[in-house]
Short mmCIF file of C-alpha atoms and ligand atoms in Angstrom, two decimals:
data_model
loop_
_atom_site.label_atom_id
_atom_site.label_comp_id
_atom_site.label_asym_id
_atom_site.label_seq_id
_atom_site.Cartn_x
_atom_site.Cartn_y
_atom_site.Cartn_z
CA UNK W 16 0.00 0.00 0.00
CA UNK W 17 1.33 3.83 -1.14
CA UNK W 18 0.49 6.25 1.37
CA UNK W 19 0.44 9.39 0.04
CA UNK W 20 2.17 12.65 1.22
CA UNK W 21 -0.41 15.62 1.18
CA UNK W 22 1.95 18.37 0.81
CA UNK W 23 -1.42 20.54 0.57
CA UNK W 24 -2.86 19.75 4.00
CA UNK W 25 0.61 20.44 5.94
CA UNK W 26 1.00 23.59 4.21
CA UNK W 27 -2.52 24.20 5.26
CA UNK W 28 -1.18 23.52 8.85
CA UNK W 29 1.91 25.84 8.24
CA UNK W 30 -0.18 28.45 7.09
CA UNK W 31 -2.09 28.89 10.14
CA UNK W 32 0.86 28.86 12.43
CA UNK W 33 2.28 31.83 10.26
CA UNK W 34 -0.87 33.51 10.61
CA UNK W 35 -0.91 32.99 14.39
CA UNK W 36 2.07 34.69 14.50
CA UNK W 37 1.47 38.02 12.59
CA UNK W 38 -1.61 38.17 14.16
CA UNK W 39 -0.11 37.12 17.95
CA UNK W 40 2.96 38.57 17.77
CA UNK W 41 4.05 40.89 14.90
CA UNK W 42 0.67 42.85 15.01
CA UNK W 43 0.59 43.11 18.85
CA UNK W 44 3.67 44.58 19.19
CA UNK W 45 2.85 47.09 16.19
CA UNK W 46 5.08 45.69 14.00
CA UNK W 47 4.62 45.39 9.89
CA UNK W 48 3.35 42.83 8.72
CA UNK W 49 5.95 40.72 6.31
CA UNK W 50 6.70 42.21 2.84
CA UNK W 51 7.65 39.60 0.26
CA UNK W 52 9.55 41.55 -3.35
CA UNK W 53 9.37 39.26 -5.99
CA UNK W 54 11.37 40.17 -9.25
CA UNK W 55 10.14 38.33 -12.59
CA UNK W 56 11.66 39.02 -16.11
CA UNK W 57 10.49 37.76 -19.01
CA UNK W 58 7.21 36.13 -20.18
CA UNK W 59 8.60 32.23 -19.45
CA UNK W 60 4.67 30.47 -19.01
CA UNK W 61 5.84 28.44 -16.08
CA UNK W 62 7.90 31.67 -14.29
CA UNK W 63 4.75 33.17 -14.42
CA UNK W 64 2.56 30.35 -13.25
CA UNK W 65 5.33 29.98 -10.29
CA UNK W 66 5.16 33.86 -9.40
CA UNK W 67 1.36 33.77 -9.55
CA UNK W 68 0.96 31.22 -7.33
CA UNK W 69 3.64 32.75 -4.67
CA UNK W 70 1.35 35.61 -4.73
CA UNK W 71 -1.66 33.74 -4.02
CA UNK W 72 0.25 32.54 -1.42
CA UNK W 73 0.90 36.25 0.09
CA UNK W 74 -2.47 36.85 -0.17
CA UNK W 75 -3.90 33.44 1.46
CA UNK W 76 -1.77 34.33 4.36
CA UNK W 77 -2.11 38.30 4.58
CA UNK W 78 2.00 39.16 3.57
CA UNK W 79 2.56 41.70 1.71
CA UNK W 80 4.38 41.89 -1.25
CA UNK W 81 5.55 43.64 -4.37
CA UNK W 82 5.96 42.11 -7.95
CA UNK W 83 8.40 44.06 -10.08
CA UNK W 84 7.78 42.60 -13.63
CA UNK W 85 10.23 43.34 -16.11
CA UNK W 86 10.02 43.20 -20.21
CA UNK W 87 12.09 39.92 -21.66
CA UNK W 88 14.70 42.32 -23.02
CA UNK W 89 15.68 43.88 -19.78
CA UNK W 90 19.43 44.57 -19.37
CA UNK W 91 21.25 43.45 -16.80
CA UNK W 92 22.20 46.86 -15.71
CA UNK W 93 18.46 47.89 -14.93
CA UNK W 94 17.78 44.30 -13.31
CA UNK W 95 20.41 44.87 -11.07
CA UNK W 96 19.27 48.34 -10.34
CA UNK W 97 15.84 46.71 -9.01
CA UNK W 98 17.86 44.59 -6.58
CA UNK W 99 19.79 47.15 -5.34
CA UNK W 100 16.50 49.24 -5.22
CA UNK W 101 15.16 46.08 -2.77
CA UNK W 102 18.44 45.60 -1.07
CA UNK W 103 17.93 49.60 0.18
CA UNK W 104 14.29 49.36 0.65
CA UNK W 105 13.18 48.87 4.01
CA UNK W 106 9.54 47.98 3.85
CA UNK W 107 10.56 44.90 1.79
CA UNK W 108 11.95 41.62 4.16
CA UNK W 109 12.82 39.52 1.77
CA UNK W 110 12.77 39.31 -2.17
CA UNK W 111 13.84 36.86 -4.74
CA UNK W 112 14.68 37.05 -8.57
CA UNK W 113 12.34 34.31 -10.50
CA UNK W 114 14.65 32.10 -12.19
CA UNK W 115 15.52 30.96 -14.72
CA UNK W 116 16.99 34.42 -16.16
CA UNK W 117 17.01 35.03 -19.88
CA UNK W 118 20.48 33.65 -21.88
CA UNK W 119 22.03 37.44 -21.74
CA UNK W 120 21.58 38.17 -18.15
CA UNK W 121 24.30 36.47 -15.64
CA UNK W 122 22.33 35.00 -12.58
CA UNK W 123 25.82 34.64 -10.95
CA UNK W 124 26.25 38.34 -10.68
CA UNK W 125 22.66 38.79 -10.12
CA UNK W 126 22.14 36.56 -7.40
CA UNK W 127 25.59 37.72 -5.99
CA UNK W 128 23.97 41.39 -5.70
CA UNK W 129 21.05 40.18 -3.43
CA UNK W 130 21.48 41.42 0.04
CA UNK W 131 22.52 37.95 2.10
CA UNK W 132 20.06 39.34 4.59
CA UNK W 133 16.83 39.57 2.20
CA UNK W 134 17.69 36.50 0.21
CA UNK W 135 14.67 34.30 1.36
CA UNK W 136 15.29 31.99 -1.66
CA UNK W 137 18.65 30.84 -0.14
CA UNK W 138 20.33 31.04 -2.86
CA UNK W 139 23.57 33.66 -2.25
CA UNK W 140 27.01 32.05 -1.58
CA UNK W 141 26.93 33.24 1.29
CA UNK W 142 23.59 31.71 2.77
CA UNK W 143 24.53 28.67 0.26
CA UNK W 144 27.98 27.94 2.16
CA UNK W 145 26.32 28.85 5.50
CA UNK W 146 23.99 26.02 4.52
CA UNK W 147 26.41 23.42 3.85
CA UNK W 148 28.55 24.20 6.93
CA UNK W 149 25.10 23.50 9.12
CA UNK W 150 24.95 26.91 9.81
CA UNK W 151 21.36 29.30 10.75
CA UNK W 152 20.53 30.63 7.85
CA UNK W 153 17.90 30.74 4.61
CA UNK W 154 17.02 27.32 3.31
CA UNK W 155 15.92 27.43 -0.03
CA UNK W 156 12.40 26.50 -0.01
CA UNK W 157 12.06 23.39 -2.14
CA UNK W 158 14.51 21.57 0.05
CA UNK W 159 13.14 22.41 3.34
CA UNK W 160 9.68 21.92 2.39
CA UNK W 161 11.12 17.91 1.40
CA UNK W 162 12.78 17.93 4.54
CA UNK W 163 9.16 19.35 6.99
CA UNK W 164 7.16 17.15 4.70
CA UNK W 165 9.28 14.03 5.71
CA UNK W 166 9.46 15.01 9.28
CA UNK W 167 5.29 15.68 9.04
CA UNK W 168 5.09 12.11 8.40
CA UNK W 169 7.66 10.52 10.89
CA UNK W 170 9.95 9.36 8.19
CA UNK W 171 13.54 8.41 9.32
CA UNK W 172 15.73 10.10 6.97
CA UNK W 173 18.82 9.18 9.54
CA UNK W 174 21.09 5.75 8.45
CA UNK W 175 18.96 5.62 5.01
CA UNK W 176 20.25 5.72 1.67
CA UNK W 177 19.10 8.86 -0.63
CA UNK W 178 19.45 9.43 -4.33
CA UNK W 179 18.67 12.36 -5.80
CA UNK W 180 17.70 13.31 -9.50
CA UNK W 181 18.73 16.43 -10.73
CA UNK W 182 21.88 18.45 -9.44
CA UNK W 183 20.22 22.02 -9.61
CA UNK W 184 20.74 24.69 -7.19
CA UNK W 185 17.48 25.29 -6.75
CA UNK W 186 16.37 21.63 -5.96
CA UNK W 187 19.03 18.70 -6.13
CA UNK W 188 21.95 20.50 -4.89
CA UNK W 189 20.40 22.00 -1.83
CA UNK W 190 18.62 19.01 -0.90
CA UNK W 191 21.71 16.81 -0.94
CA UNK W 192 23.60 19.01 1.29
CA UNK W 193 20.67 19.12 4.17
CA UNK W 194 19.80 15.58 4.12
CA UNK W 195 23.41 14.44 3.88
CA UNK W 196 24.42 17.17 7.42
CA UNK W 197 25.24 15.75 10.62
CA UNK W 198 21.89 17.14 12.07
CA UNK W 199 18.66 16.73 12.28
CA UNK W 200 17.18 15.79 9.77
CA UNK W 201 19.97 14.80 7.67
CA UNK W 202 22.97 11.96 8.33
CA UNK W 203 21.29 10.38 5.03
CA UNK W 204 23.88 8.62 2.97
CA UNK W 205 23.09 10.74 -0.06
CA UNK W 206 23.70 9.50 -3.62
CA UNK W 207 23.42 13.08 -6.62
CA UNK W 208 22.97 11.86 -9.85
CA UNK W 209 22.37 14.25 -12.86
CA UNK W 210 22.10 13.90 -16.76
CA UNK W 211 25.73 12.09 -17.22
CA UNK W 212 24.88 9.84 -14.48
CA UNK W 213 25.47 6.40 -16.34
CA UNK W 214 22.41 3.92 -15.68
CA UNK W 215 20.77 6.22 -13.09
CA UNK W 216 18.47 2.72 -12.35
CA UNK W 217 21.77 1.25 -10.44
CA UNK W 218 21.22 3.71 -7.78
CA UNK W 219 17.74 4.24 -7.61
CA UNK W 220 16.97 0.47 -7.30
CA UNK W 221 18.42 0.40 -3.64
CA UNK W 222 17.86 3.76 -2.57
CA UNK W 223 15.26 4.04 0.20
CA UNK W 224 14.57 7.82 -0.04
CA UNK W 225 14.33 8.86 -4.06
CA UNK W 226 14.05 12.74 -4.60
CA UNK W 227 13.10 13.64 -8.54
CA UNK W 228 14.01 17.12 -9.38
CA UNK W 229 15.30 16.20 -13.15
CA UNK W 230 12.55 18.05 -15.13
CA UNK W 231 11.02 15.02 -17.35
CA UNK W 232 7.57 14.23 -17.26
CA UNK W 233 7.49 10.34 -15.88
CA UNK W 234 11.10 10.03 -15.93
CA UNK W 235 10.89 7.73 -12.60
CA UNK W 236 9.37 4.54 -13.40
CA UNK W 237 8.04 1.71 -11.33
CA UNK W 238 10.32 -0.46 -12.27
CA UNK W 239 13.61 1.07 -11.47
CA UNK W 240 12.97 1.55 -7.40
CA UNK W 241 12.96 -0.51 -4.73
CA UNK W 242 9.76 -2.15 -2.98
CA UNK W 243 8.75 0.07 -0.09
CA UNK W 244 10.74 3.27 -1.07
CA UNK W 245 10.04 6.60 -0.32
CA UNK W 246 9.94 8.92 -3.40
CA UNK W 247 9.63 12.33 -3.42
CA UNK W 248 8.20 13.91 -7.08
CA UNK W 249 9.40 17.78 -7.45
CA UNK W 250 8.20 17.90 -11.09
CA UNK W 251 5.16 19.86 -12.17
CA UNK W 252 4.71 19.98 -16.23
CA UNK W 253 1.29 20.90 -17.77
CA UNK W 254 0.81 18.52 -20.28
CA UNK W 255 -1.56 19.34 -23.36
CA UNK W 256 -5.00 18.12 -22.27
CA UNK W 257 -4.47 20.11 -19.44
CA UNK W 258 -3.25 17.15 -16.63
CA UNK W 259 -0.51 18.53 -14.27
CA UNK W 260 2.60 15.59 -14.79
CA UNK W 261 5.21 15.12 -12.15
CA UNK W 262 8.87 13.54 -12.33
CA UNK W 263 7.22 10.32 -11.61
CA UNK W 264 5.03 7.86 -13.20
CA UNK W 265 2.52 8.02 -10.64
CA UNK W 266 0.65 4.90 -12.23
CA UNK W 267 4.14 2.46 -11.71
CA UNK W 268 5.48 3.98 -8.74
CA UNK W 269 1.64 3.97 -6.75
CA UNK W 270 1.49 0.43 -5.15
CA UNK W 271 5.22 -0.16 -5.19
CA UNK W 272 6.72 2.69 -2.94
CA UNK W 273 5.67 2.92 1.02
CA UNK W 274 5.18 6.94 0.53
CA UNK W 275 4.68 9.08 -2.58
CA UNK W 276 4.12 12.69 -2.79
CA UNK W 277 1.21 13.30 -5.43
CA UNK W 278 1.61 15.89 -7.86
CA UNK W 279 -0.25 18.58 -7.80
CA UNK W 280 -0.59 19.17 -3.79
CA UNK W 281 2.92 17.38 -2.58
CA UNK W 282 5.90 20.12 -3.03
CA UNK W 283 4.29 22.75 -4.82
CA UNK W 284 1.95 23.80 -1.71
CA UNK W 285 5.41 22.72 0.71
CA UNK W 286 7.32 25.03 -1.38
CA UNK W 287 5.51 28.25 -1.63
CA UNK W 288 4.73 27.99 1.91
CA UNK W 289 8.24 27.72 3.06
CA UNK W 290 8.88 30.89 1.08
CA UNK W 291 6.51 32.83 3.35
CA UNK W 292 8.55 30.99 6.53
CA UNK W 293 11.49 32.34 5.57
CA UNK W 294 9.52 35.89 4.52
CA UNK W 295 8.59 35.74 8.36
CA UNK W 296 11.79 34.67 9.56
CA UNK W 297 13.40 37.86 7.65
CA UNK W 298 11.04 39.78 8.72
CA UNK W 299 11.54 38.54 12.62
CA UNK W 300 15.47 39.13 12.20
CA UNK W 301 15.64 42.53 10.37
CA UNK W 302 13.87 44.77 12.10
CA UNK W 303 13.70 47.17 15.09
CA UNK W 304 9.62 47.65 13.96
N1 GUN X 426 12.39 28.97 -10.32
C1 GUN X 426 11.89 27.75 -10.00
N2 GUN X 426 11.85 27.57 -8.65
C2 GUN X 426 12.35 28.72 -8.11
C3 GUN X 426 12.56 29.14 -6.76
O1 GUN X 426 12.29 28.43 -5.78
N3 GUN X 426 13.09 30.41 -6.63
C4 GUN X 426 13.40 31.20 -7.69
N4 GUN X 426 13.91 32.41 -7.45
N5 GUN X 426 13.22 30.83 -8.95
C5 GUN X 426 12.68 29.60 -9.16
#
């Protein structure tokens, strides 16, 4: 039997313990309530889907939040003069820069010019090396809504073996380096394969834990893990008659793994909500008011 993981309901769950504390604490003591800057370039159909959603998200909750939306020809120059207009603004917490960014604009300098501070996606070198050294800082919120989702559920990630499709850094990477940390949750023995991975099915068919982050509708069949395993699906694709396809091929894997997160309502809800956390958690930090 599959149980499934309903990424939906826990962010449900999450979402009322935010909103307990804007309303119990932030609001009480006069304080804002959370800004959330979100920075989207380009017409990219699923950028736009993601940013919509984050704002429905801001909404749901009662955050504020600003959407700068830029033209697909934006120079790097101006995009970096919106960060550093959100890096200096101090009604906005924490912002992030939709990805991916078009060919001409370099994400390394642009995510370089976030302030470390407002970066709620994570993603700076600085929070990134902070993260990997098991230090307090910004998880980005893909990984850590894996990570609550697992702990949700009571699932020992501890002594188990992990593989992981897709080496991004919004996805694979990150997850790999919390789940692998001597902490909790983490001391996973974590496998990261990627596209020159050579018969990715040697892995996956004795990994316990299998995170999919490799961006191919079905890639994960039924037939390449093990019995009982746990698999995680981070894909969403909208196929053409309009069904939302994970990673995974839900009809192989159901039946065979012990846990399987359904797609939609398994990361997707986990993720956006764990933006807002860390939203919140800026917020908390930064501010004398
Ligand atoms: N593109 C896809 N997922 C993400 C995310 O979590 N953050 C940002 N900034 N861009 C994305």
């Amino acid at each position: 039997m599959t149980k499934l993981l309903d990424g939906k309901l826990l962010a449900k769950e999450i979402r009322n313990e935010i909103s307990s504390v804007i309303t119990n604490k932030i609001l009480k003591e006069n304080k804002r309530i959370p800004h959330l800057g979100i920075i989207l370039t380009g017409n990219n159909s699923s950028s736009i889907a993601y940013v919509n959603n984050k704002i429905r998200e801001c909404k749901n909750i009662g955050i504020k939040y600003s959407l700068i939306h830029l033209p697909i020809n934006t120079l790097e120059k101006k995009l970096l003069e919106e960060i550093k207009k959100m890096n200096k603004n101090p009604y906005i917490d924490g912002f992030i820069v939709q990805l991916p960014l078009e060919k001409h604009i370099n994400q390394d300098k642009i995510i370089l010019s976030i302030n470390p501070k407002k970066d709620v996606d994570g993603f700076h070198p600085e929070n990134f090396g902070k993260m990997a050294l098991n230090m307090k800082t910004f998880f980005p919120a893909t990984a850590l809504g894996i990570l609550t989702l697992l702990e949700k559920y009571k699932i020992q990630i501890s002594g188990k073996y992990t593989v992981i499709i897709g080496r991004s850094r919004i996805v694979g990477r990150p997850v790999s380096i919390l789940m692998s940390r001597k902490s909790y949750p983490g001391n996973s023995t974590v496998t990261l394969t990627h596209s020159k991975t050579p018969n990715i099915e040697y892995y996956t068919k004795q990994a316990d834990i299998i995170v999919v982050a490799v961006g191919i509708p079905k890639f994960l069949k039924g037939r390449m893990i093990k019995k009982g395993a746990i698999v995680i699906d981070v894909g969403i694709h909208n196929n053409n008659e309009k069904k939302i396809l994970g990673d995974v091929d839900f009809c192989s894997v159901y039946g065979k793994a012990s846990y399987l997160t359904p797609v939609p309502g398994g990361i997707g809800p986990m993720t956006r909500i764990m933006l807002i956390k860390n939203t919140l958690t800026a917020a908390l930090n930064n501010r004398e008011k």
